[in-house]
């Protein structure tokens, strides 16, 4: 593995030395590939353009990131990250150790393989591309123009994946082989009948589109219990699945760059809170009276939601949660995420619907 890691460090050095002027672009790409962008920007827009796509985005993101966590814990020996490996390895012996730059997004605290950004973005952008195709192609899907448009969309998809890979390597957050593992783990290859991509598989699970609150609750509890049980089992066997936290704190150049919200359990509870919040909202009376009523079909209502909801979710994301006690942070992260998507799917659309109804009555 040392040979593979050293080759990865050379790639990181090459990118940092020759593409330093593209630093802002690489930072933006990492932001666009982060699940927070999906939850707080892509989801509210898609939900009010096509509700089924919005729901599918949440399920694909949450299940995909949960699988990424399980994969990371299952391949612990391959979870090194460049920014700490290069500082503690004995591979270089008496020769000078390569120097790689650290940036604010470098010091992630979880295992590095497979890359969560690469794996998550593969599933999320797959959902969005496949959702765009029918609407853009219409009934002319066999025409030359339709084939060109389809090819262009998939070209953009793969261009995004390449940029994500380069971004994560440039930031020294991942080795190149880890982002490649993330792309492969995202199951974005050509769908097969027996092993379809995760995003494609949800098309064959119609229950997610009208799931009851109990199903959302049961799924949330199962995902959390499995991850916690896996962690406790290996901990009882003397295996510390959180071994990367100490390395991140030791080798990050600036302590403030080590964020608690990048820890495995922080991401897990945030995602599960979002899934549970979606379930609460979709099974609420406010949702039925707004999004599922006559108002939900009107363009002004949809546009108002698309404009207002990303701003609302950004406010929830900007809350400063206490970081001095990890358990409290995890609980508050779950509660905040639940409340955010309950408000985004039910409460705020209900309020917008009430305002538009009153305005319509005044005009009459």
mmCIF file of C-alpha atoms in Angstrom:
data_model
loop_
_atom_site.group_PDB
_atom_site.id
_atom_site.type_symbol
_atom_site.label_atom_id
_atom_site.label_comp_id
_atom_site.label_asym_id
_atom_site.label_seq_id
_atom_site.Cartn_x
_atom_site.Cartn_y
_atom_site.Cartn_z
ATOM 1 C CA UNK A 1 0.000 0.000 0.000
ATOM 2 C CA UNK A 2 2.903 2.379 0.664
ATOM 3 C CA UNK A 3 3.825 2.320 -3.023
ATOM 4 C CA UNK A 4 0.245 3.172 -4.011
ATOM 5 C CA UNK A 5 0.065 5.913 -1.387
ATOM 6 C CA UNK A 6 3.394 7.431 -2.470
ATOM 7 C CA UNK A 7 2.207 7.516 -6.091
ATOM 8 C CA UNK A 8 -0.962 9.245 -4.876
ATOM 9 C CA UNK A 9 1.091 11.851 -3.013
ATOM 10 C CA UNK A 10 2.965 12.582 -6.245
ATOM 11 C CA UNK A 11 -0.362 13.214 -7.988
ATOM 12 C CA UNK A 12 -1.436 15.540 -5.153
ATOM 13 C CA UNK A 13 1.854 17.449 -5.390
ATOM 14 C CA UNK A 14 1.566 17.747 -9.158
ATOM 15 C CA UNK A 15 -1.966 19.152 -8.961
ATOM 16 C CA UNK A 16 -1.084 21.621 -6.202
ATOM 17 C CA UNK A 17 2.049 22.861 -7.953
ATOM 18 C CA UNK A 18 0.612 23.162 -11.466
ATOM 19 C CA UNK A 19 -3.008 24.147 -10.803
ATOM 20 C CA UNK A 20 -2.681 26.511 -7.866
ATOM 21 C CA UNK A 21 -4.626 29.121 -9.821
ATOM 22 C CA UNK A 22 -7.608 26.736 -9.926
ATOM 23 C CA UNK A 23 -7.856 26.497 -6.134
ATOM 24 C CA UNK A 24 -11.184 28.345 -5.958
ATOM 25 C CA UNK A 25 -12.615 26.097 -8.665
ATOM 26 C CA UNK A 26 -11.592 22.939 -6.803
ATOM 27 C CA UNK A 27 -13.065 24.297 -3.577
ATOM 28 C CA UNK A 28 -16.327 25.038 -5.394
ATOM 29 C CA UNK A 29 -16.435 21.531 -6.858
ATOM 30 C CA UNK A 30 -16.025 19.990 -3.400
ATOM 31 C CA UNK A 31 -18.861 22.218 -2.194
ATOM 32 C CA UNK A 32 -21.086 21.159 -5.105
ATOM 33 C CA UNK A 33 -20.346 17.474 -4.429
ATOM 34 C CA UNK A 34 -21.046 17.753 -0.700
ATOM 35 C CA UNK A 35 -24.306 16.248 0.524
ATOM 36 C CA UNK A 36 -25.256 19.525 2.173
ATOM 37 C CA UNK A 37 -25.623 21.013 -1.304
ATOM 38 C CA UNK A 38 -28.021 18.208 -2.188
ATOM 39 C CA UNK A 39 -30.058 18.577 0.992
ATOM 40 C CA UNK A 40 -30.182 22.372 1.085
ATOM 41 C CA UNK A 41 -30.194 23.390 -2.614
ATOM 42 C CA UNK A 42 -30.919 20.552 -5.039
ATOM 43 C CA UNK A 43 -33.644 18.918 -2.969
ATOM 44 C CA UNK A 44 -36.006 21.918 -2.442
ATOM 45 C CA UNK A 45 -35.703 22.899 -6.105
ATOM 46 C CA UNK A 46 -36.372 19.427 -7.453
ATOM 47 C CA UNK A 47 -39.084 18.690 -4.892
ATOM 48 C CA UNK A 48 -41.222 21.536 -6.202
ATOM 49 C CA UNK A 49 -40.398 20.830 -9.836
ATOM 50 C CA UNK A 50 -41.059 17.098 -9.569
ATOM 51 C CA UNK A 51 -41.843 15.729 -6.132
ATOM 52 C CA UNK A 52 -40.810 12.153 -6.956
ATOM 53 C CA UNK A 53 -37.314 13.278 -7.981
ATOM 54 C CA UNK A 54 -36.906 15.276 -4.767
ATOM 55 C CA UNK A 55 -37.926 12.297 -2.635
ATOM 56 C CA UNK A 56 -35.620 10.027 -4.608
ATOM 57 C CA UNK A 57 -32.707 12.436 -4.103
ATOM 58 C CA UNK A 58 -33.078 12.201 -0.323
ATOM 59 C CA UNK A 59 -33.304 8.409 -0.285
ATOM 60 C CA UNK A 60 -30.355 7.972 -2.648
ATOM 61 C CA UNK A 61 -28.244 10.464 -0.694
ATOM 62 C CA UNK A 62 -29.011 8.992 2.737
ATOM 63 C CA UNK A 63 -28.717 5.309 1.781
ATOM 64 C CA UNK A 64 -25.675 5.990 -0.396
ATOM 65 C CA UNK A 65 -23.837 7.848 2.375
ATOM 66 C CA UNK A 66 -24.785 5.130 4.874
ATOM 67 C CA UNK A 67 -23.285 2.523 2.540
ATOM 68 C CA UNK A 68 -20.196 4.714 2.200
ATOM 69 C CA UNK A 69 -19.797 4.706 5.988
ATOM 70 C CA UNK A 70 -20.145 0.910 6.113
ATOM 71 C CA UNK A 71 -17.618 0.524 3.287
ATOM 72 C CA UNK A 72 -15.165 2.843 5.046
ATOM 73 C CA UNK A 73 -15.439 0.912 8.270
ATOM 74 C CA UNK A 74 -15.139 -2.361 6.368
ATOM 75 C CA UNK A 75 -11.842 -1.402 4.677
ATOM 76 C CA UNK A 76 -10.080 0.226 7.615
ATOM 77 C CA UNK A 77 -6.601 -0.690 6.369
ATOM 78 C CA UNK A 78 -7.134 1.431 3.259
ATOM 79 C CA UNK A 79 -8.555 4.515 4.947
ATOM 80 C CA UNK A 80 -5.438 6.694 5.135
ATOM 81 C CA UNK A 81 -5.648 10.292 3.938
ATOM 82 C CA UNK A 82 -2.724 12.039 2.166
ATOM 83 C CA UNK A 83 -2.392 14.931 4.608
ATOM 84 C CA UNK A 84 -1.627 12.679 7.549
ATOM 85 C CA UNK A 85 -0.065 9.657 5.806
ATOM 86 C CA UNK A 86 2.757 11.724 4.340
ATOM 87 C CA UNK A 87 3.657 13.030 7.817
ATOM 88 C CA UNK A 88 3.842 9.730 9.694
ATOM 89 C CA UNK A 89 4.931 7.154 7.141
ATOM 90 C CA UNK A 90 8.394 5.656 7.248
ATOM 91 C CA UNK A 91 8.294 4.927 3.514
ATOM 92 C CA UNK A 92 10.626 7.779 2.579
ATOM 93 C CA UNK A 93 13.352 6.781 5.034
ATOM 94 C CA UNK A 94 16.211 9.274 5.057
ATOM 95 C CA UNK A 95 15.004 11.130 1.977
ATOM 96 C CA UNK A 96 13.032 14.336 2.319
ATOM 97 C CA UNK A 97 9.313 13.920 2.921
ATOM 98 C CA UNK A 98 7.095 15.489 0.231
ATOM 99 C CA UNK A 99 5.373 18.691 1.301
ATOM 100 C CA UNK A 100 1.693 18.993 0.448
ATOM 101 C CA UNK A 101 -0.497 22.010 1.111
ATOM 102 C CA UNK A 102 -3.500 21.874 3.426
ATOM 103 C CA UNK A 103 -6.664 23.908 2.891
ATOM 104 C CA UNK A 104 -9.772 24.501 5.053
ATOM 105 C CA UNK A 105 -11.543 21.510 3.451
ATOM 106 C CA UNK A 106 -8.555 19.172 3.731
ATOM 107 C CA UNK A 107 -8.820 17.959 7.309
ATOM 108 C CA UNK A 108 -11.718 15.531 7.123
ATOM 109 C CA UNK A 109 -11.820 13.211 10.115
ATOM 110 C CA UNK A 110 -13.286 9.989 8.718
ATOM 111 C CA UNK A 111 -11.519 7.177 6.852
ATOM 112 C CA UNK A 112 -10.558 8.041 3.303
ATOM 113 C CA UNK A 113 -11.660 5.045 1.273
ATOM 114 C CA UNK A 114 -13.936 5.079 -0.614
ATOM 115 C CA UNK A 115 -14.363 8.813 -1.129
ATOM 116 C CA UNK A 116 -17.760 9.946 0.126
ATOM 117 C CA UNK A 117 -17.815 13.001 -2.144
ATOM 118 C CA UNK A 118 -17.155 10.880 -5.229
ATOM 119 C CA UNK A 119 -19.604 8.147 -4.246
ATOM 120 C CA UNK A 120 -22.385 10.536 -3.229
ATOM 121 C CA UNK A 121 -22.034 12.845 -6.227
ATOM 122 C CA UNK A 122 -22.161 9.872 -8.594
ATOM 123 C CA UNK A 123 -25.561 8.837 -7.234
ATOM 124 C CA UNK A 124 -26.986 12.346 -6.897
ATOM 125 C CA UNK A 125 -25.998 13.584 -10.344
ATOM 126 C CA UNK A 126 -27.166 10.298 -11.866
ATOM 127 C CA UNK A 127 -30.627 10.966 -10.417
ATOM 128 C CA UNK A 128 -30.699 14.508 -11.768
ATOM 129 C CA UNK A 129 -29.472 13.588 -15.256
ATOM 130 C CA UNK A 130 -31.949 10.718 -15.613
ATOM 131 C CA UNK A 131 -34.714 13.046 -14.382
ATOM 132 C CA UNK A 132 -33.838 15.679 -17.008
ATOM 133 C CA UNK A 133 -33.671 13.302 -19.956
ATOM 134 C CA UNK A 134 -37.411 12.522 -20.420
ATOM 135 C CA UNK A 135 -38.455 16.165 -20.148
ATOM 136 C CA UNK A 136 -35.774 17.464 -22.505
ATOM 137 C CA UNK A 137 -36.046 14.702 -25.087
ATOM 138 C CA UNK A 138 -39.841 14.348 -25.092
ATOM 139 C CA UNK A 139 -41.143 12.051 -27.795
ATOM 140 C CA UNK A 140 -38.184 12.713 -30.088
ATOM 141 C CA UNK A 141 -35.830 10.458 -28.152
ATOM 142 C CA UNK A 142 -34.646 8.661 -31.310
ATOM 143 C CA UNK A 143 -33.848 11.755 -33.349
ATOM 144 C CA UNK A 144 -30.301 12.916 -34.018
ATOM 145 C CA UNK A 145 -30.793 16.036 -31.874
ATOM 146 C CA UNK A 146 -32.113 13.919 -28.998
ATOM 147 C CA UNK A 147 -29.129 11.586 -29.168
ATOM 148 C CA UNK A 148 -26.761 14.540 -29.169
ATOM 149 C CA UNK A 149 -28.536 16.105 -26.188
ATOM 150 C CA UNK A 150 -28.464 12.793 -24.313
ATOM 151 C CA UNK A 151 -24.767 12.439 -25.055
ATOM 152 C CA UNK A 152 -24.138 16.017 -23.903
ATOM 153 C CA UNK A 153 -25.898 15.419 -20.573
ATOM 154 C CA UNK A 154 -23.892 12.279 -19.886
ATOM 155 C CA UNK A 155 -20.720 14.086 -20.933
ATOM 156 C CA UNK A 156 -21.501 16.761 -18.335
ATOM 157 C CA UNK A 157 -22.166 14.020 -15.789
ATOM 158 C CA UNK A 158 -18.764 12.421 -16.336
ATOM 159 C CA UNK A 159 -17.060 15.816 -16.461
ATOM 160 C CA UNK A 160 -18.481 16.509 -12.984
ATOM 161 C CA UNK A 161 -17.166 13.164 -11.722
ATOM 162 C CA UNK A 162 -13.684 13.875 -13.090
ATOM 163 C CA UNK A 163 -13.688 17.331 -11.504
ATOM 164 C CA UNK A 164 -14.749 15.847 -8.145
ATOM 165 C CA UNK A 165 -11.878 13.360 -8.315
ATOM 166 C CA UNK A 166 -9.355 16.081 -9.160
ATOM 167 C CA UNK A 167 -10.759 18.380 -6.480
ATOM 168 C CA UNK A 168 -10.508 15.832 -3.676
ATOM 169 C CA UNK A 169 -6.945 14.943 -4.687
ATOM 170 C CA UNK A 170 -5.942 18.617 -5.014
ATOM 171 C CA UNK A 171 -7.192 19.274 -1.479
ATOM 172 C CA UNK A 172 -5.099 16.319 -0.193
ATOM 173 C CA UNK A 173 -8.269 14.902 1.349
ATOM 174 C CA UNK A 174 -8.085 11.702 -0.728
ATOM 175 C CA UNK A 175 -5.654 9.607 -2.706
ATOM 176 C CA UNK A 176 -6.585 9.147 -6.388
ATOM 177 C CA UNK A 177 -7.398 5.461 -5.897
ATOM 178 C CA UNK A 178 -9.869 6.394 -3.146
ATOM 179 C CA UNK A 179 -11.903 8.701 -5.364
ATOM 180 C CA UNK A 180 -11.898 6.055 -8.072
ATOM 181 C CA UNK A 181 -13.190 3.579 -5.496
ATOM 182 C CA UNK A 182 -15.904 6.097 -4.634
ATOM 183 C CA UNK A 183 -17.020 6.376 -8.260
ATOM 184 C CA UNK A 184 -17.119 2.590 -8.615
ATOM 185 C CA UNK A 185 -18.939 2.201 -5.295
ATOM 186 C CA UNK A 186 -21.532 4.696 -6.515
ATOM 187 C CA UNK A 187 -22.646 2.049 -9.041
ATOM 188 C CA UNK A 188 -22.744 4.470 -11.943
ATOM 189 C CA UNK A 189 -21.831 1.919 -14.564
ATOM 190 C CA UNK A 190 -24.340 0.762 -17.179
ATOM 191 C CA UNK A 191 -27.412 -0.598 -15.380
ATOM 192 C CA UNK A 192 -27.805 -4.361 -15.337
ATOM 193 C CA UNK A 193 -30.937 -6.261 -14.479
ATOM 194 C CA UNK A 194 -29.437 -7.976 -11.453
ATOM 195 C CA UNK A 195 -27.158 -5.201 -10.183
ATOM 196 C CA UNK A 196 -28.634 -1.807 -11.102
ATOM 197 C CA UNK A 197 -27.065 1.386 -9.775
ATOM 198 C CA UNK A 198 -28.348 2.441 -6.363
ATOM 199 C CA UNK A 199 -30.111 5.469 -7.868
ATOM 200 C CA UNK A 200 -31.706 3.278 -10.549
ATOM 201 C CA UNK A 201 -32.703 0.651 -7.982
ATOM 202 C CA UNK A 202 -35.041 3.100 -6.238
ATOM 203 C CA UNK A 203 -37.154 3.253 -9.408
ATOM 204 C CA UNK A 204 -38.058 -0.348 -8.617
ATOM 205 C CA UNK A 205 -39.009 0.476 -5.012
ATOM 206 C CA UNK A 206 -42.197 2.538 -5.452
ATOM 207 C CA UNK A 207 -42.876 2.334 -1.723
ATOM 208 C CA UNK A 208 -40.485 5.236 -1.071
ATOM 209 C CA UNK A 209 -42.820 7.649 -2.877
ATOM 210 C CA UNK A 210 -45.791 7.039 -0.589
ATOM 211 C CA UNK A 211 -44.076 5.616 2.481
ATOM 212 C CA UNK A 212 -45.863 5.931 5.805
ATOM 213 C CA UNK A 213 -44.365 7.662 8.817
ATOM 214 C CA UNK A 214 -43.771 4.253 10.389
ATOM 215 C CA UNK A 215 -41.718 3.169 7.394
ATOM 216 C CA UNK A 216 -39.575 6.297 7.651
ATOM 217 C CA UNK A 217 -39.174 5.737 11.382
ATOM 218 C CA UNK A 218 -38.342 2.052 10.901
ATOM 219 C CA UNK A 219 -35.770 2.823 8.197
ATOM 220 C CA UNK A 220 -34.160 5.508 10.357
ATOM 221 C CA UNK A 221 -33.918 3.193 13.350
ATOM 222 C CA UNK A 222 -32.569 0.306 11.267
ATOM 223 C CA UNK A 223 -29.825 2.385 9.629
ATOM 224 C CA UNK A 224 -28.752 3.859 12.957
ATOM 225 C CA UNK A 225 -28.918 0.546 14.823
ATOM 226 C CA UNK A 226 -26.883 -1.269 12.175
ATOM 227 C CA UNK A 227 -24.141 1.364 12.140
ATOM 228 C CA UNK A 228 -24.028 1.624 15.928
ATOM 229 C CA UNK A 229 -24.107 -2.163 16.312
ATOM 230 C CA UNK A 230 -21.277 -2.568 13.801
ATOM 231 C CA UNK A 231 -19.238 0.014 15.694
ATOM 232 C CA UNK A 232 -19.885 -1.529 19.132
ATOM 233 C CA UNK A 233 -19.201 -5.068 17.902
ATOM 234 C CA UNK A 234 -15.795 -4.196 16.509
ATOM 235 C CA UNK A 235 -15.038 -2.026 19.532
ATOM 236 C CA UNK A 236 -15.711 -5.063 21.764
ATOM 237 C CA UNK A 237 -13.233 -7.005 19.614
ATOM 238 C CA UNK A 238 -10.610 -4.314 20.223
ATOM 239 C CA UNK A 239 -10.998 -2.513 16.885
ATOM 240 C CA UNK A 240 -11.376 1.264 17.092
ATOM 241 C CA UNK A 241 -13.365 2.443 14.068
ATOM 242 C CA UNK A 242 -12.739 6.072 15.036
ATOM 243 C CA UNK A 243 -8.962 5.735 14.735
ATOM 244 C CA UNK A 244 -8.875 8.508 12.144
ATOM 245 C CA UNK A 245 -10.018 11.236 14.568
ATOM 246 C CA UNK A 246 -6.732 11.237 16.457
ATOM 247 C CA UNK A 247 -4.745 11.395 13.211
ATOM 248 C CA UNK A 248 -6.785 14.337 11.930
ATOM 249 C CA UNK A 249 -6.290 16.284 15.163
ATOM 250 C CA UNK A 250 -2.574 15.526 15.249
ATOM 251 C CA UNK A 251 -1.618 16.292 11.654
ATOM 252 C CA UNK A 252 -3.961 19.095 10.603
ATOM 253 C CA UNK A 253 -1.986 22.351 10.351
ATOM 254 C CA UNK A 254 -4.752 24.414 11.949
ATOM 255 C CA UNK A 255 -7.001 23.017 14.709
ATOM 256 C CA UNK A 256 -9.990 25.073 13.555
ATOM 257 C CA UNK A 257 -9.989 23.147 10.269
ATOM 258 C CA UNK A 258 -10.865 19.917 12.076
ATOM 259 C CA UNK A 259 -14.656 20.027 12.064
ATOM 260 C CA UNK A 260 -16.763 17.752 14.231
ATOM 261 C CA UNK A 261 -19.444 17.640 11.542
ATOM 262 C CA UNK A 262 -17.086 15.573 9.342
ATOM 263 C CA UNK A 263 -16.947 12.727 11.886
ATOM 264 C CA UNK A 264 -18.720 9.498 10.871
ATOM 265 C CA UNK A 265 -21.498 9.706 13.475
ATOM 266 C CA UNK A 266 -22.131 13.395 12.815
ATOM 267 C CA UNK A 267 -22.791 12.721 9.137
ATOM 268 C CA UNK A 268 -24.885 9.652 9.944
ATOM 269 C CA UNK A 269 -27.177 11.468 12.380
ATOM 270 C CA UNK A 270 -27.509 14.520 10.147
ATOM 271 C CA UNK A 271 -28.583 12.340 7.229
ATOM 272 C CA UNK A 272 -30.994 10.274 9.319
ATOM 273 C CA UNK A 273 -32.512 13.457 10.742
ATOM 274 C CA UNK A 274 -33.153 14.695 7.203
ATOM 275 C CA UNK A 275 -34.767 11.396 6.191
ATOM 276 C CA UNK A 276 -36.957 11.339 9.295
ATOM 277 C CA UNK A 277 -37.880 15.006 8.823
ATOM 278 C CA UNK A 278 -38.964 14.243 5.262
ATOM 279 C CA UNK A 279 -41.144 11.403 6.559
ATOM 280 C CA UNK A 280 -42.764 13.620 9.170
ATOM 281 C CA UNK A 281 -43.459 16.307 6.592
ATOM 282 C CA UNK A 282 -44.882 14.050 3.879
ATOM 283 C CA UNK A 283 -47.294 12.520 6.375
ATOM 284 C CA UNK A 284 -48.474 15.825 7.855
ATOM 285 C CA UNK A 285 -51.735 17.667 7.322
ATOM 286 C CA UNK A 286 -49.887 20.875 6.381
ATOM 287 C CA UNK A 287 -48.244 19.102 3.448
ATOM 288 C CA UNK A 288 -51.577 17.678 2.276
ATOM 289 C CA UNK A 289 -53.233 21.116 2.377
ATOM 290 C CA UNK A 290 -50.428 22.892 0.535
ATOM 291 C CA UNK A 291 -48.307 20.772 -1.804
ATOM 292 C CA UNK A 292 -50.984 18.140 -2.426
ATOM 293 C CA UNK A 293 -53.873 20.586 -2.708
ATOM 294 C CA UNK A 294 -54.892 22.766 -5.636
ATOM 295 C CA UNK A 295 -52.327 25.345 -4.595
ATOM 296 C CA UNK A 296 -49.529 22.839 -5.119
ATOM 297 C CA UNK A 297 -50.229 22.788 -8.864
ATOM 298 C CA UNK A 298 -49.971 26.547 -9.306
ATOM 299 C CA UNK A 299 -46.805 28.108 -10.684
ATOM 300 C CA UNK A 300 -46.615 31.071 -8.234
ATOM 301 C CA UNK A 301 -46.708 28.652 -5.292
ATOM 302 C CA UNK A 302 -43.983 26.451 -6.726
ATOM 303 C CA UNK A 303 -41.743 29.372 -7.643
ATOM 304 C CA UNK A 304 -42.187 30.904 -4.185
ATOM 305 C CA UNK A 305 -41.151 27.625 -2.567
ATOM 306 C CA UNK A 306 -38.154 27.210 -4.861
ATOM 307 C CA UNK A 307 -36.931 30.699 -3.955
ATOM 308 C CA UNK A 308 -37.717 30.619 -0.228
ATOM 309 C CA UNK A 309 -36.748 27.095 0.805
ATOM 310 C CA UNK A 310 -33.008 27.142 -0.043
ATOM 311 C CA UNK A 311 -32.744 30.367 1.976
ATOM 312 C CA UNK A 312 -34.563 28.786 4.921
ATOM 313 C CA UNK A 313 -32.422 25.642 4.822
ATOM 314 C CA UNK A 314 -29.286 27.778 4.656
ATOM 315 C CA UNK A 315 -30.374 29.442 7.911
ATOM 316 C CA UNK A 316 -30.704 26.039 9.576
ATOM 317 C CA UNK A 317 -27.289 25.044 8.246
ATOM 318 C CA UNK A 318 -25.730 28.225 9.643
ATOM 319 C CA UNK A 319 -26.765 27.461 13.237
ATOM 320 C CA UNK A 320 -23.713 27.172 15.491
ATOM 321 C CA UNK A 321 -24.178 23.976 17.452
ATOM 322 C CA UNK A 322 -22.069 23.437 20.594
ATOM 323 C CA UNK A 323 -18.988 21.378 19.738
ATOM 324 C CA UNK A 324 -17.482 20.929 23.205
ATOM 325 C CA UNK A 325 -19.623 17.843 23.886
ATOM 326 C CA UNK A 326 -19.827 15.373 21.011
ATOM 327 C CA UNK A 327 -22.942 13.508 22.158
ATOM 328 C CA UNK A 328 -24.908 16.751 22.526
ATOM 329 C CA UNK A 329 -23.697 17.863 19.100
ATOM 330 C CA UNK A 330 -24.903 14.624 17.522
ATOM 331 C CA UNK A 331 -28.344 14.869 19.151
ATOM 332 C CA UNK A 332 -28.766 18.507 18.151
ATOM 333 C CA UNK A 333 -27.558 17.751 14.631
ATOM 334 C CA UNK A 334 -30.274 15.103 14.256
ATOM 335 C CA UNK A 335 -32.964 17.390 15.710
ATOM 336 C CA UNK A 336 -31.921 20.393 13.601
ATOM 337 C CA UNK A 337 -31.874 18.350 10.403
ATOM 338 C CA UNK A 338 -35.312 16.906 11.206
ATOM 339 C CA UNK A 339 -36.758 20.339 11.923
ATOM 340 C CA UNK A 340 -35.181 21.856 8.802
ATOM 341 C CA UNK A 341 -36.823 19.444 6.383
ATOM 342 C CA UNK A 342 -40.083 19.363 8.292
ATOM 343 C CA UNK A 343 -40.222 23.132 7.818
ATOM 344 C CA UNK A 344 -39.052 22.969 4.205
ATOM 345 C CA UNK A 345 -41.566 20.363 3.051
ATOM 346 C CA UNK A 346 -44.584 21.115 5.246
ATOM 347 C CA UNK A 347 -44.542 24.256 7.399
ATOM 348 C CA UNK A 348 -43.129 26.881 5.009
ATOM 349 C CA UNK A 349 -45.097 25.654 1.933
ATOM 350 C CA UNK A 350 -48.220 25.708 4.107
ATOM 351 C CA UNK A 351 -47.511 29.309 5.125
ATOM 352 C CA UNK A 352 -46.795 30.305 1.520
ATOM 353 C CA UNK A 353 -50.050 28.675 0.419
ATOM 354 C CA UNK A 354 -51.999 30.597 3.074
ATOM 355 C CA UNK A 355 -50.463 33.910 2.000
ATOM 356 C CA UNK A 356 -51.220 33.266 -1.674
ATOM 357 C CA UNK A 357 -54.820 32.259 -0.876
ATOM 358 C CA UNK A 358 -55.403 35.452 1.074
ATOM 359 C CA UNK A 359 -53.884 37.521 -1.699
ATOM 360 C CA UNK A 360 -56.097 35.790 -4.238
ATOM 361 C CA UNK A 361 -59.201 36.478 -2.121
ATOM 362 C CA UNK A 362 -58.328 40.162 -1.807
ATOM 363 C CA UNK A 363 -58.007 40.452 -5.582
ATOM 364 C CA UNK A 364 -61.438 38.866 -5.982
#
